[in-house]
Short mmCIF file of C-alpha atoms in Angstrom, two decimals:
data_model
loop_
_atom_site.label_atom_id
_atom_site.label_comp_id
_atom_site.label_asym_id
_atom_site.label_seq_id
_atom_site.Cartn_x
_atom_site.Cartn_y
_atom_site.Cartn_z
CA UNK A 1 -24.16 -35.42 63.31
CA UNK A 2 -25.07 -36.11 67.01
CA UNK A 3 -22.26 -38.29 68.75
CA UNK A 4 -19.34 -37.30 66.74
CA UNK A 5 -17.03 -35.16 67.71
CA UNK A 6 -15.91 -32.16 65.08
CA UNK A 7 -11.83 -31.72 65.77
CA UNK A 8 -10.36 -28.49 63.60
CA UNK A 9 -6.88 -29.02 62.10
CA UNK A 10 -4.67 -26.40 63.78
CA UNK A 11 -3.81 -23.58 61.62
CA UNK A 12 -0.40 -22.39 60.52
CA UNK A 13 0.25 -19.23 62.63
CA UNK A 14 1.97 -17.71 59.87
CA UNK A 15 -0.21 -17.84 57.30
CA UNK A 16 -1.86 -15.23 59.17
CA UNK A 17 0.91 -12.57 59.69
CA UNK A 18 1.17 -9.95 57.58
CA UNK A 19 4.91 -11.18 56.18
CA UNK A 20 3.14 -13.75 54.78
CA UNK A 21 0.17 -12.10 52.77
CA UNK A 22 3.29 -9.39 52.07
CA UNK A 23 5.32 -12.26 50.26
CA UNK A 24 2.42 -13.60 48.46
CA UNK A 25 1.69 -10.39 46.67
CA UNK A 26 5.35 -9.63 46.34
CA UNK A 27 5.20 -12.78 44.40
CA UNK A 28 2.34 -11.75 42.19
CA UNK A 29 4.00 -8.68 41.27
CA UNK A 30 6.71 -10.62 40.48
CA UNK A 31 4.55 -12.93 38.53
CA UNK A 32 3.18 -9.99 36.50
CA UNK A 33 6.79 -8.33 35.45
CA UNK A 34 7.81 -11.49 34.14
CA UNK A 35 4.90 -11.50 31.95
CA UNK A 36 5.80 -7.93 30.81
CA UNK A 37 8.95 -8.77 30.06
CA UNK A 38 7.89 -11.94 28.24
CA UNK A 39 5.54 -9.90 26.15
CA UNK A 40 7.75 -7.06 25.27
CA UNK A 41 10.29 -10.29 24.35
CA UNK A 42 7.72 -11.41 22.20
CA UNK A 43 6.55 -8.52 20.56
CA UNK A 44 10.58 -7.10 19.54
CA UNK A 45 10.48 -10.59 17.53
CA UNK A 46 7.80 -10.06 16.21
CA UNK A 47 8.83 -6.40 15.20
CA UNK A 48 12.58 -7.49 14.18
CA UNK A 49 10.84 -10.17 11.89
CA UNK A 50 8.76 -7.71 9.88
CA UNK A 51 11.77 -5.52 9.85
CA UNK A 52 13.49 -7.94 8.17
CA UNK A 53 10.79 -8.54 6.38
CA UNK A 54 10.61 -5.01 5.09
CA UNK A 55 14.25 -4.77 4.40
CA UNK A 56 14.08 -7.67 2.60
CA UNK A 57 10.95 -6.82 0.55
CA UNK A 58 12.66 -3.46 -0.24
CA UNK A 59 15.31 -4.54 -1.94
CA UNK A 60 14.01 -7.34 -3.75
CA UNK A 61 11.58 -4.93 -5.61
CA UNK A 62 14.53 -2.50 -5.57
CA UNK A 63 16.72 -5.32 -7.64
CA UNK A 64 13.38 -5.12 -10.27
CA UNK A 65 13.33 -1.19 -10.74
CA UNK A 66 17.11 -1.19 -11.10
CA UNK A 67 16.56 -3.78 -14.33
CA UNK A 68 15.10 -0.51 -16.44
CA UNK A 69 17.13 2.49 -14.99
CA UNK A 70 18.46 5.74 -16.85
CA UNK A 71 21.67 7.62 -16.07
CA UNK A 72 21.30 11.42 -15.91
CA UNK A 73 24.34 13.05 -15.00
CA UNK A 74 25.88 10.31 -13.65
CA UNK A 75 23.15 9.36 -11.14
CA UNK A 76 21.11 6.14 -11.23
CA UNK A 77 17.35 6.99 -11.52
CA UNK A 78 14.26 4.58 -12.37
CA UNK A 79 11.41 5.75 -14.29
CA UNK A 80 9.55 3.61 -11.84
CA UNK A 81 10.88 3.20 -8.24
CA UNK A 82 8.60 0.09 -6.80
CA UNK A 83 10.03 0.49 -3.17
CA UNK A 84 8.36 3.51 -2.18
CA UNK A 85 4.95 2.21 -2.98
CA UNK A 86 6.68 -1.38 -0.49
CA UNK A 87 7.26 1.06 1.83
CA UNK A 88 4.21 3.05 2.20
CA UNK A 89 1.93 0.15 2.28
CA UNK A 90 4.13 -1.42 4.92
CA UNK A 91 3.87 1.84 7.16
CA UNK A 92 -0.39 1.51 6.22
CA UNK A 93 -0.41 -2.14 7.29
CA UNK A 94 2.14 -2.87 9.99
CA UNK A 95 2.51 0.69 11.50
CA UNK A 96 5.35 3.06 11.81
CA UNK A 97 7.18 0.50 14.01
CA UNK A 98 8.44 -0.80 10.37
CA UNK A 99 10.23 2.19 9.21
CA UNK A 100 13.67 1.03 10.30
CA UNK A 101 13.74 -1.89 7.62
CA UNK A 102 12.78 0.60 4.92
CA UNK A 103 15.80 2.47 6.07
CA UNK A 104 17.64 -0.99 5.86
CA UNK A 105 15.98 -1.28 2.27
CA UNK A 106 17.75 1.53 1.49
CA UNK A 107 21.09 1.04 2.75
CA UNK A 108 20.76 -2.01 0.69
CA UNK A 109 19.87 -0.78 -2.63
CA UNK A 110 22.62 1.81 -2.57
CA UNK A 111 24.73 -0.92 -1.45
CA UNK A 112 24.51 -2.44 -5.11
CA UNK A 113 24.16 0.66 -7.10
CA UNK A 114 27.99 1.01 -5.85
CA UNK A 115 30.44 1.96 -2.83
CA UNK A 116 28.92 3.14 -0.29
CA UNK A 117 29.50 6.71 0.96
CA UNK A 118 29.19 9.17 4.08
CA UNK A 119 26.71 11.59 2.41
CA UNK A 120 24.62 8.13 1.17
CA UNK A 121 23.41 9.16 4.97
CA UNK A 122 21.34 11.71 3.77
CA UNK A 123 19.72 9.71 0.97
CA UNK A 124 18.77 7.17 3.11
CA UNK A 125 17.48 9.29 5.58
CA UNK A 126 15.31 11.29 2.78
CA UNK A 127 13.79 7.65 1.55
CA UNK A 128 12.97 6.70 4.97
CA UNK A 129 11.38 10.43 5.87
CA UNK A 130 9.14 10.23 2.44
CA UNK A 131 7.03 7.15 2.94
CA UNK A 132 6.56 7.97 6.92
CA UNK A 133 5.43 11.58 6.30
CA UNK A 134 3.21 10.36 3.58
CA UNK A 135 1.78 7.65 5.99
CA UNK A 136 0.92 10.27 8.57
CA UNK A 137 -0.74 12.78 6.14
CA UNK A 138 -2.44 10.07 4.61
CA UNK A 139 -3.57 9.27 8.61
CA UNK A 140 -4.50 12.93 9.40
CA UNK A 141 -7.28 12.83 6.89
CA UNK A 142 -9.18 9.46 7.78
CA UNK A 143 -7.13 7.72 4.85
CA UNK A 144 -8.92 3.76 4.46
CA UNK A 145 -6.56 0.92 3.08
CA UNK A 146 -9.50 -0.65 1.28
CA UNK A 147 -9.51 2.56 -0.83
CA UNK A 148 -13.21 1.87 -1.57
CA UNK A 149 -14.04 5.47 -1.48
CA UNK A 150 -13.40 8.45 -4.13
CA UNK A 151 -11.36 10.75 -1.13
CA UNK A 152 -9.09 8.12 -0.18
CA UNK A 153 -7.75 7.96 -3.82
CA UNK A 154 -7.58 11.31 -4.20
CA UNK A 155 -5.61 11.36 -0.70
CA UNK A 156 -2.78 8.48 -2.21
CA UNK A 157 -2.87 10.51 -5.23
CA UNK A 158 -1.60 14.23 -3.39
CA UNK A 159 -0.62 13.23 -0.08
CA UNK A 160 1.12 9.83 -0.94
CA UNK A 161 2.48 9.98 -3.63
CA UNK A 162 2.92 13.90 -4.89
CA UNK A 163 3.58 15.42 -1.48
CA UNK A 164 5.15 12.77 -0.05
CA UNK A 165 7.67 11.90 -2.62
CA UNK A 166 9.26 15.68 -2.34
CA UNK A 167 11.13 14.62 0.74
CA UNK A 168 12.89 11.97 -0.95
CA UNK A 169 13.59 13.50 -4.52
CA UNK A 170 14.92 16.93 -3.02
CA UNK A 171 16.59 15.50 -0.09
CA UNK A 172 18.56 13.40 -2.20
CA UNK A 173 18.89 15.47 -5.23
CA UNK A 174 20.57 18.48 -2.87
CA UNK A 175 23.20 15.73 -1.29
CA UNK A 176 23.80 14.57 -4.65
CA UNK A 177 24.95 18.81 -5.47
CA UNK A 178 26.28 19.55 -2.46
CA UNK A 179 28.80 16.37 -2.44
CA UNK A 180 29.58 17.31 -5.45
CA UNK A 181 28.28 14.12 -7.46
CA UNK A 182 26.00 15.92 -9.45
CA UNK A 183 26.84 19.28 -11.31
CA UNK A 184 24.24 21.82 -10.32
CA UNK A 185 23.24 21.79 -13.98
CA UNK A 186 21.30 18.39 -13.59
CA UNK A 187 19.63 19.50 -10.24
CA UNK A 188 16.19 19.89 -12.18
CA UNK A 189 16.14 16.89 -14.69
CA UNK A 190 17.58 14.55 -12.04
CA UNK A 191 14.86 15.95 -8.89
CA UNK A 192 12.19 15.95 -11.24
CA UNK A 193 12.81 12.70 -12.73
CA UNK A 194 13.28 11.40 -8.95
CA UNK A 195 10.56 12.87 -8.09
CA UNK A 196 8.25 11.51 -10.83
CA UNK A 197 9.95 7.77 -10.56
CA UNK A 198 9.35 7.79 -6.88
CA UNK A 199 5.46 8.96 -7.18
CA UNK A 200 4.78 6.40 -9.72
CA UNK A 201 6.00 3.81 -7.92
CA UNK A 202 3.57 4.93 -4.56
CA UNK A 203 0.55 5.42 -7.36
CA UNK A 204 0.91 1.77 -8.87
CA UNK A 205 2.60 -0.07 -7.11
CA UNK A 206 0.51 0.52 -3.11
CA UNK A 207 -2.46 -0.22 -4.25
CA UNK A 208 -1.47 -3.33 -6.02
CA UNK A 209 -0.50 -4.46 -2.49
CA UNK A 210 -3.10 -2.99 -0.47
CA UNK A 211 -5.71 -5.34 -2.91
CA UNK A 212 -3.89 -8.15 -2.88
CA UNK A 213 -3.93 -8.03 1.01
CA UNK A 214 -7.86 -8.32 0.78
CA UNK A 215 -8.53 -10.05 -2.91
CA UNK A 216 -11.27 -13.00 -2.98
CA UNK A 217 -11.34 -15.31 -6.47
CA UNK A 218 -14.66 -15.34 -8.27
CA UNK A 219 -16.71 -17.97 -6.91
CA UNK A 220 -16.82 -21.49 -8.89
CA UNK A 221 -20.60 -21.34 -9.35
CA UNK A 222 -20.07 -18.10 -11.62
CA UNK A 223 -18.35 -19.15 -14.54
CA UNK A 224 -19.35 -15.72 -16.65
CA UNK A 225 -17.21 -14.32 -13.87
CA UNK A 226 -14.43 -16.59 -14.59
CA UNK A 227 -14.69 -16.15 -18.50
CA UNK A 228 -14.66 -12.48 -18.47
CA UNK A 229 -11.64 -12.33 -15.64
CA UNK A 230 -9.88 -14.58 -18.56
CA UNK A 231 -11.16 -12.20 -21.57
CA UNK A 232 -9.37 -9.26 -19.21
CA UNK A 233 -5.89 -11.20 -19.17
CA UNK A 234 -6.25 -12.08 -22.59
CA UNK A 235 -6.87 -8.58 -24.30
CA UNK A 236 -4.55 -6.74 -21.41
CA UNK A 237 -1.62 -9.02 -22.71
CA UNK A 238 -2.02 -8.74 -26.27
CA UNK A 239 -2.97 -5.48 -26.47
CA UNK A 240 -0.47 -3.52 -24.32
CA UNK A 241 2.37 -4.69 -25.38
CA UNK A 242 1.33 -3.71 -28.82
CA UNK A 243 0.40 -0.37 -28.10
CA UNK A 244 3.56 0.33 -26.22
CA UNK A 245 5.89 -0.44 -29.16
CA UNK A 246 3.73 -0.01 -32.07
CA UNK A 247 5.19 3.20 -34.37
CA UNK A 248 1.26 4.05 -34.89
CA UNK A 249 1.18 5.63 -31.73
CA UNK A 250 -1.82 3.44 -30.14
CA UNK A 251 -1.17 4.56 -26.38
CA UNK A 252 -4.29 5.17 -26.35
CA UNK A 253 -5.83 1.53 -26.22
CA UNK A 254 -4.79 0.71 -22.85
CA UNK A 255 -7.42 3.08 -21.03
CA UNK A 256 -10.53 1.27 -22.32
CA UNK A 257 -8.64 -2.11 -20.89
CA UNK A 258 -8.63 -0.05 -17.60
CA UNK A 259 -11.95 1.29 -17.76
CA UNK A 260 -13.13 -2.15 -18.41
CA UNK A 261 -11.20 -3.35 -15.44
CA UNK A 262 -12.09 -0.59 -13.23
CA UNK A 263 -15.74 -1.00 -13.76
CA UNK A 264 -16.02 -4.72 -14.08
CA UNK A 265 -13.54 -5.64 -11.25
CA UNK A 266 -12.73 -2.37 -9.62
CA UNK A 267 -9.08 -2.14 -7.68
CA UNK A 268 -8.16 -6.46 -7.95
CA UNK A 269 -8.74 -5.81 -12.08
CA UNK A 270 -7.39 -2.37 -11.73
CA UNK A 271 -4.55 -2.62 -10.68
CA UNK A 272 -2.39 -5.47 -12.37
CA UNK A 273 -3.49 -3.16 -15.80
CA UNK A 274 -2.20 -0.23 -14.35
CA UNK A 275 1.12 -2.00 -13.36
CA UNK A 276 1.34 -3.87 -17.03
CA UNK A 277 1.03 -0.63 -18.72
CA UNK A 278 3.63 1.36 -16.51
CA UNK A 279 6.18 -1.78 -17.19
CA UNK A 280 5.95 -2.50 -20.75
CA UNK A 281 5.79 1.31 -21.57
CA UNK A 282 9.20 2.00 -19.54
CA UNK A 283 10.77 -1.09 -21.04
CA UNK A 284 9.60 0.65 -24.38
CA UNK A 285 10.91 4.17 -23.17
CA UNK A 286 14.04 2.99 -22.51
CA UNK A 287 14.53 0.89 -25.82
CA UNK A 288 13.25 3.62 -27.67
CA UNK A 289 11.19 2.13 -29.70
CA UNK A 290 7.73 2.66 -30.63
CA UNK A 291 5.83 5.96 -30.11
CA UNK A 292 9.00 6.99 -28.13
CA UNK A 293 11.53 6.15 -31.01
CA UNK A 294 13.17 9.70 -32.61
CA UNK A 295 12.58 11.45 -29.33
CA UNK A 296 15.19 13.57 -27.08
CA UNK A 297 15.34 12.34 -23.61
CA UNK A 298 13.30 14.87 -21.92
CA UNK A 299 10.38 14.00 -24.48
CA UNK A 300 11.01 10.80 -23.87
CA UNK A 301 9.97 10.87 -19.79
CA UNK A 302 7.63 13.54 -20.02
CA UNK A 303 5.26 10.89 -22.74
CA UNK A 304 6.35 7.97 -19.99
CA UNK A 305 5.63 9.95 -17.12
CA UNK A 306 2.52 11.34 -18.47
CA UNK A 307 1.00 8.03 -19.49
CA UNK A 308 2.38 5.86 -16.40
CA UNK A 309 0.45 9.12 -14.44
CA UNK A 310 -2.59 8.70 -16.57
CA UNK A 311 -2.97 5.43 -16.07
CA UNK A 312 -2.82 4.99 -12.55
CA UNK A 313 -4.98 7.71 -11.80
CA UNK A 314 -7.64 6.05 -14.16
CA UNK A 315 -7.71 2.95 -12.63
CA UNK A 316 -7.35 4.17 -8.97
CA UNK A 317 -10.13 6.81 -9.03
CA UNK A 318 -12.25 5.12 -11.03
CA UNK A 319 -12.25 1.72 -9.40
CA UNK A 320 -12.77 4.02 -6.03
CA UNK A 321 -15.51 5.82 -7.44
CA UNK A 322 -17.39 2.17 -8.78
CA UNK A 323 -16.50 0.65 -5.06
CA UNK A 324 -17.86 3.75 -3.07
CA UNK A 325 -21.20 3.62 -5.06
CA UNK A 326 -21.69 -0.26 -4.72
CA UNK A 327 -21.38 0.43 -0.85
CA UNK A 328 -23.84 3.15 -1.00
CA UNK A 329 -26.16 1.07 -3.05
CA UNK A 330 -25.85 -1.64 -0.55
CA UNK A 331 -26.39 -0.40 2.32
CA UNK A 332 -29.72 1.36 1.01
CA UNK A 333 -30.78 -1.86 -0.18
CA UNK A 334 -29.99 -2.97 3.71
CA UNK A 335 -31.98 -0.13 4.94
CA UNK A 336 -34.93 -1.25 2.63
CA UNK A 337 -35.05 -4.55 4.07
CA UNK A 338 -35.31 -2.78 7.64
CA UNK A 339 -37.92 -0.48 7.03
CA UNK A 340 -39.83 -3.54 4.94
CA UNK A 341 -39.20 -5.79 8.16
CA UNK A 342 -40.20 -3.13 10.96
CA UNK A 343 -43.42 -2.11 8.78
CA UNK A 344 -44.15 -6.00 8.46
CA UNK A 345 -43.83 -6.18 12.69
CA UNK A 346 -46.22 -3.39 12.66
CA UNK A 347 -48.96 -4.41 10.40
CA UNK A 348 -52.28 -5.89 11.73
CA UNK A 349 -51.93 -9.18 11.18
CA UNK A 350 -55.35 -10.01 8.91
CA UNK A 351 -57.89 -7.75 7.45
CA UNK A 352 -60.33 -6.24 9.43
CA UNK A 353 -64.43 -6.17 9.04
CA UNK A 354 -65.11 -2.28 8.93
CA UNK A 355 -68.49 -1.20 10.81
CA UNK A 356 -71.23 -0.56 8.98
CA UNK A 357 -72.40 2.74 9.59
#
């Protein structure tokens, strides 16, 4: 405006010298480490928690396959190790950043089996190596946690569970010989049975987890949902138990309860069957009673075994198979509803008069 006079406020000579603009940044840099170092704070307490986690996880389930265990040779084996299948899906959903609680698991479990010992090393190395080389084969071929495709069960069936369970059972099973805890007479019952127990528990118990990490209940508008959900648990608990220690030898009953799951509910229905059958018929194994009464030992775990196998592969492949179609079916029914909208867009919009010739 005319008549006033503009004054400037003098300006700080050193905001202008290059010490100055050289302390601000030093500053900023300064700034920025200290967020580093905050994150990386933040994220080793976040990765110590879910170690703990793990560890802890481990050996609760560990304290639940010891309740049913077998002595052969004087070492402790489980017709059904649960921790392996803990310990996989814990490398599948957290990363390998995990794997030092499973080897904490470990360490624990032994811990209560009895005194611990300097070749117990190598065990708890070999429990450790299984579940992380089984995670990364499972990785090298595209392997999906939903398991809503055919391959990916076929993948947790050989790579998971039959491959990757070799580390464990041999690794332990040759520094169980070499220490000289186990006579080199029991090397094959005791690696096969390790073997077995710990593939089992990556076949029933991982995908148990893996669905339960993603399971939705039946909406409460669909009450036919609800009913036959209930029918399910009814017929699964009165019927298993019977056919595990029935003398008539009724194994047979439980796969038409899986079936039935498989197709009606796919993996959520799947499998809790798949885990009832494997507990009731080890609980029955081991009591010998029903159809594995008047049995020798080795009969005994190759019925368990091959039923407990059986079983899991129903439910897992089929309820893959069922999920892998309803996606393909949906998403052609998707690209219907395309095509019908884009030929809609395209269509004159009202008929025509034709020209009479």
């Amino acid at each position: 405006m005319a008549g006033v006079e503009r004054t400037e406020e003098p300006r700080d000579p050193s905001s202008r010298s290059p010490h100055a603009r050289g302390d601000r940044r030093g500053d900023r840099r300064g700034d920025r480490r200290a967020d580093r170092r905050a994150d990386r704070v933040r994220r080793l307490r976040a990765d110590a928690v879910w170690i703990l986690a793990v560890a802890a996880a481990y050996w609760a389930v560990g304290q639940l396959g010891l309740l049913r265990q077998v002595v052969i040779e004087g070492t402790v084996i489980t017709p059904l190790w649960p921790p392996t299948g803990v310990a996989l899906s814990s490398l599948l959903l957290l990363g390998l950043r995990v794997w030092p609680g499973i080897a904490l698991g470990v360490l624990l479990s032994i811990a209560t089996i009895g005194p611990l010992r300097l070749t117990d090393l190598g065990i708890i190395a070999g429990n450790t190596l299984a579940p992380v080389c089984a995670c990364l084969l499972l990785r090298t071929v595209g392997f999906r946690i939903a398991l809503d495709r055919l391959r990916d069960g076929v993948a947790l069936v050989f790579l998971g569970a039959l491959a990757g369970m070799l580390i464990s059972a041999t690794t332990g099973t040759a520094v169980m010989v070499l220490s000289g805890r186990l006579p080199p007479e029991g090397l094959w019952p005791t690696w096969s049975a390790w073997w077995t127990g710990d593939a089992m528990g990556v076949l029933i118990v991982t995908p148990l987890i893996l669905v339960l990490r993603r399971a939705r209940l039946p909406l409460p508008r669909d009450p036919r949902r609800w009913a036959e959900a209930a029918a399910l648990t009814v017929a699964a608990v009165a019927v298993i138990p019977w056919a595990t220690r029935s003398p008539l030898c009724l194994l047979f009953l439980v796969f038409p309860l899986l079936v039935w799951a498989a197709l009606r509910f796919q993996l959520a229905g799947a499998a809790p069957c798949a885990l009832l059958v494997s507990v009731l018929a080890i609980s029955a194994a081991i009591d010998r009673v029903g159809p594995f009464a008047h049995h020798t030992f080795v009969e005994v775990m190759v019925s368990l075994q091959a039923l407990n196998g059986s079983a899991a592969l129903t439910a897992l492949l089929l309820a893959a198979i069922v999920t892998e179609q309803r996606n393909i079916r949906h998403k052609v029914e998707q690209a219907c509803l395309e095509l019908a909208e884009v030929v809609a867009r395209l269509a004159p919009s009202g008929p025509k008069d034709r020209p009479r010739g």
